[in-house]
């Protein structure tokens, strides 16, 4: 029986392949920009060829995940204002198995509780228009969004004078929700918490 790669090994394999593609070591040569050979001979296609080669490789890794039931979940640690949280998240280059979605759903309330605790007194903003715009909201708005979603994730931007904690509330498949490719079956809303008087940067 052949060895099955772990989640961490798949993440490293994808990182190595992405670097090889960026360095021009992997190209999908049959890729064309317009499909018209007269026009395509004047257009540089190497960037598109590199991108397509990586996307094809990533799709093969996702098939491998499904066939071998290799989880896409990684465990993160976050510390904010002296409070710690250990929580699951699907790696951005991998997909979530059905069992991964169950883990994410089970962790949602713990993530939400942590977020509510560490954002007390902060200003809240809902991002829209691909995070180019933000609308100030209040905690009951967050609670309404949370009721309509299935899972949650967190990020933070922090330095000595600034703190932003981003709560992602999602539904469906995380790999589709991140890039808004799967609406309406998959998607997410992003809530940004910042200290009073600050605006979100993430």
Short mmCIF file of C-alpha atoms in Angstrom, two decimals:
data_model
loop_
_atom_site.label_atom_id
_atom_site.label_comp_id
_atom_site.label_asym_id
_atom_site.label_seq_id
_atom_site.Cartn_x
_atom_site.Cartn_y
_atom_site.Cartn_z
CA UNK A 1 0.00 0.00 0.00
CA UNK A 2 1.38 3.38 -0.98
CA UNK A 3 1.91 6.12 1.56
CA UNK A 4 -0.75 8.84 1.77
CA UNK A 5 0.53 12.39 2.04
CA UNK A 6 -0.51 14.45 5.07
CA UNK A 7 -2.16 17.86 5.01
CA UNK A 8 1.16 19.57 5.84
CA UNK A 9 2.97 17.65 3.10
CA UNK A 10 0.35 18.66 0.52
CA UNK A 11 0.70 22.31 1.59
CA UNK A 12 4.48 22.07 1.09
CA UNK A 13 4.11 20.29 -2.28
CA UNK A 14 1.79 23.07 -3.47
CA UNK A 15 4.17 25.79 -2.21
CA UNK A 16 7.08 24.16 -4.08
CA UNK A 17 5.02 23.81 -7.26
CA UNK A 18 3.79 27.42 -7.04
CA UNK A 19 7.43 28.58 -6.77
CA UNK A 20 8.43 26.43 -9.75
CA UNK A 21 5.60 27.94 -11.80
CA UNK A 22 6.53 31.49 -10.77
CA UNK A 23 10.14 30.81 -11.77
CA UNK A 24 8.99 29.66 -15.22
CA UNK A 25 9.96 26.03 -14.64
CA UNK A 26 6.36 24.90 -15.30
CA UNK A 27 4.31 26.14 -18.22
CA UNK A 28 1.11 24.91 -19.79
CA UNK A 29 2.25 25.52 -23.36
CA UNK A 30 -1.08 24.98 -25.10
CA UNK A 31 -2.60 28.00 -23.31
CA UNK A 32 -3.46 30.89 -25.60
CA UNK A 33 -4.77 34.35 -24.76
CA UNK A 34 -7.27 34.93 -27.57
CA UNK A 35 -7.48 31.59 -29.36
CA UNK A 36 -6.49 33.36 -32.59
CA UNK A 37 -2.98 32.16 -33.65
CA UNK A 38 -2.29 35.38 -35.59
CA UNK A 39 -3.00 37.57 -32.54
CA UNK A 40 -1.48 35.17 -29.98
CA UNK A 41 1.96 35.27 -31.64
CA UNK A 42 2.25 38.95 -30.60
CA UNK A 43 1.10 38.48 -26.99
CA UNK A 44 3.31 37.22 -24.18
CA UNK A 45 1.55 34.23 -22.64
CA UNK A 46 4.14 32.96 -20.17
CA UNK A 47 2.39 34.50 -17.13
CA UNK A 48 -0.91 32.89 -18.14
CA UNK A 49 0.89 29.61 -18.87
CA UNK A 50 2.53 29.67 -15.42
CA UNK A 51 -0.79 30.44 -13.69
CA UNK A 52 -2.66 27.74 -15.63
CA UNK A 53 0.03 25.13 -14.94
CA UNK A 54 -0.27 25.81 -11.21
CA UNK A 55 -4.08 25.76 -11.28
CA UNK A 56 -4.03 22.38 -13.04
CA UNK A 57 -1.58 21.01 -10.48
CA UNK A 58 -3.70 22.36 -7.61
CA UNK A 59 -6.82 20.71 -9.08
CA UNK A 60 -4.94 17.39 -9.15
CA UNK A 61 -4.01 17.85 -5.46
CA UNK A 62 -7.68 18.54 -4.64
CA UNK A 63 -8.65 15.31 -6.43
CA UNK A 64 -5.98 13.52 -4.39
CA UNK A 65 -7.45 14.98 -1.19
CA UNK A 66 -10.90 13.62 -2.06
CA UNK A 67 -9.66 10.19 -3.15
CA UNK A 68 -7.50 9.73 -0.05
CA UNK A 69 -9.63 11.71 2.41
CA UNK A 70 -6.77 14.07 3.31
CA UNK A 71 -8.11 16.95 5.40
CA UNK A 72 -7.65 20.54 4.30
CA UNK A 73 -7.74 21.77 7.91
CA UNK A 74 -4.85 23.43 9.66
CA UNK A 75 -4.99 24.57 13.30
CA UNK A 76 -4.27 28.19 14.10
CA UNK A 77 -3.42 29.92 17.35
CA UNK A 78 -4.47 33.50 18.04
CA UNK A 79 -3.72 35.66 21.06
CA UNK A 80 -5.51 38.98 21.52
CA UNK A 81 -5.54 41.07 24.71
CA UNK A 82 -4.12 38.16 26.72
CA UNK A 83 -6.81 35.71 25.54
CA UNK A 84 -5.87 32.65 23.49
CA UNK A 85 -7.80 30.67 20.88
CA UNK A 86 -6.85 27.45 19.10
CA UNK A 87 -9.14 27.04 16.08
CA UNK A 88 -9.49 25.16 12.76
CA UNK A 89 -9.23 26.77 9.35
CA UNK A 90 -9.04 25.33 5.83
CA UNK A 91 -5.71 26.12 4.18
CA UNK A 92 -6.27 28.59 1.33
CA UNK A 93 -4.64 26.24 -1.22
CA UNK A 94 -6.59 23.11 -0.19
CA UNK A 95 -10.25 22.13 -0.17
CA UNK A 96 -12.53 21.18 2.70
CA UNK A 97 -13.78 17.61 2.89
CA UNK A 98 -17.29 17.04 4.26
CA UNK A 99 -15.70 15.97 7.55
CA UNK A 100 -13.72 19.26 7.58
CA UNK A 101 -16.95 21.24 7.22
CA UNK A 102 -18.33 19.46 10.30
CA UNK A 103 -15.20 20.46 12.28
CA UNK A 104 -15.59 24.08 11.14
CA UNK A 105 -19.28 24.15 12.05
CA UNK A 106 -18.52 22.70 15.50
CA UNK A 107 -15.91 25.43 16.14
CA UNK A 108 -18.09 28.37 15.03
CA UNK A 109 -19.56 29.23 18.44
CA UNK A 110 -16.16 29.07 20.18
CA UNK A 111 -14.65 31.41 17.56
CA UNK A 112 -17.61 33.79 17.85
CA UNK A 113 -17.41 33.86 21.65
CA UNK A 114 -13.68 34.66 21.51
CA UNK A 115 -14.30 37.41 18.94
CA UNK A 116 -17.08 39.01 21.01
CA UNK A 117 -14.83 38.98 24.11
CA UNK A 118 -11.78 40.54 22.48
CA UNK A 119 -13.69 43.16 20.46
CA UNK A 120 -15.69 44.65 23.32
CA UNK A 121 -15.62 48.44 22.95
CA UNK A 122 -14.19 48.33 19.42
CA UNK A 123 -15.85 49.83 16.32
CA UNK A 124 -17.34 47.23 13.95
CA UNK A 125 -17.46 47.45 10.17
CA UNK A 126 -18.99 45.17 7.54
CA UNK A 127 -16.94 45.09 4.34
CA UNK A 128 -18.49 44.96 0.89
CA UNK A 129 -17.51 45.58 -2.72
CA UNK A 130 -14.61 43.10 -2.33
CA UNK A 131 -13.45 44.80 0.90
CA UNK A 132 -13.01 48.15 -0.87
CA UNK A 133 -15.77 49.73 1.22
CA UNK A 134 -16.86 49.40 4.85
CA UNK A 135 -20.14 50.20 6.60
CA UNK A 136 -20.19 50.70 10.36
CA UNK A 137 -22.46 48.19 12.15
CA UNK A 138 -23.30 47.17 15.72
CA UNK A 139 -23.16 43.85 17.59
CA UNK A 140 -26.82 42.88 16.89
CA UNK A 141 -26.01 43.14 13.15
CA UNK A 142 -23.15 40.67 13.64
CA UNK A 143 -25.47 38.33 15.55
CA UNK A 144 -27.97 38.38 12.67
CA UNK A 145 -25.24 37.56 10.14
CA UNK A 146 -23.88 34.81 12.41
CA UNK A 147 -27.30 33.14 12.56
CA UNK A 148 -27.39 32.84 8.76
CA UNK A 149 -23.88 31.39 8.40
CA UNK A 150 -22.30 27.98 9.06
CA UNK A 151 -18.68 28.54 10.04
CA UNK A 152 -16.23 31.25 11.12
CA UNK A 153 -12.58 32.17 10.80
CA UNK A 154 -10.32 34.95 12.12
CA UNK A 155 -7.39 37.17 11.13
CA UNK A 156 -5.71 40.04 12.86
CA UNK A 157 -3.47 42.98 11.93
CA UNK A 158 -1.59 44.31 14.90
CA UNK A 159 1.29 46.59 15.75
CA UNK A 160 2.11 48.86 18.69
CA UNK A 161 -0.50 51.47 17.68
CA UNK A 162 -3.12 49.54 15.70
CA UNK A 163 -5.33 46.47 16.11
CA UNK A 164 -7.79 45.05 13.61
CA UNK A 165 -9.53 41.71 14.09
CA UNK A 166 -11.39 40.33 11.09
CA UNK A 167 -14.19 37.82 11.56
CA UNK A 168 -15.16 35.83 8.48
CA UNK A 169 -18.64 34.33 8.70
CA UNK A 170 -19.17 31.84 5.90
CA UNK A 171 -21.39 29.19 4.41
CA UNK A 172 -20.78 26.38 1.95
CA UNK A 173 -17.26 25.48 0.85
CA UNK A 174 -14.47 27.71 2.23
CA UNK A 175 -12.38 27.37 -0.94
CA UNK A 176 -15.26 28.92 -2.91
CA UNK A 177 -16.24 31.44 -0.21
CA UNK A 178 -12.77 33.05 0.01
CA UNK A 179 -12.82 34.38 -3.54
CA UNK A 180 -16.60 34.86 -3.96
CA UNK A 181 -16.61 32.24 -6.75
CA UNK A 182 -19.37 30.08 -5.32
CA UNK A 183 -22.24 32.48 -4.63
CA UNK A 184 -24.96 31.83 -3.72
CA UNK A 185 -24.16 28.26 -2.55
CA UNK A 186 -20.88 29.36 -0.89
CA UNK A 187 -19.84 32.75 0.39
CA UNK A 188 -18.87 34.82 3.37
CA UNK A 189 -19.20 38.16 5.08
CA UNK A 190 -16.26 39.94 6.72
CA UNK A 191 -16.64 41.96 9.90
CA UNK A 192 -13.74 44.19 10.93
CA UNK A 193 -13.21 45.31 14.54
CA UNK A 194 -10.91 48.30 15.09
CA UNK A 195 -10.17 50.60 18.01
CA UNK A 196 -12.54 53.57 18.20
CA UNK A 197 -11.68 56.25 15.66
CA UNK A 198 -9.73 53.89 13.38
CA UNK A 199 -10.80 52.52 10.01
CA UNK A 200 -10.23 48.97 8.72
CA UNK A 201 -7.14 48.37 6.61
CA UNK A 202 -7.54 44.60 6.00
#
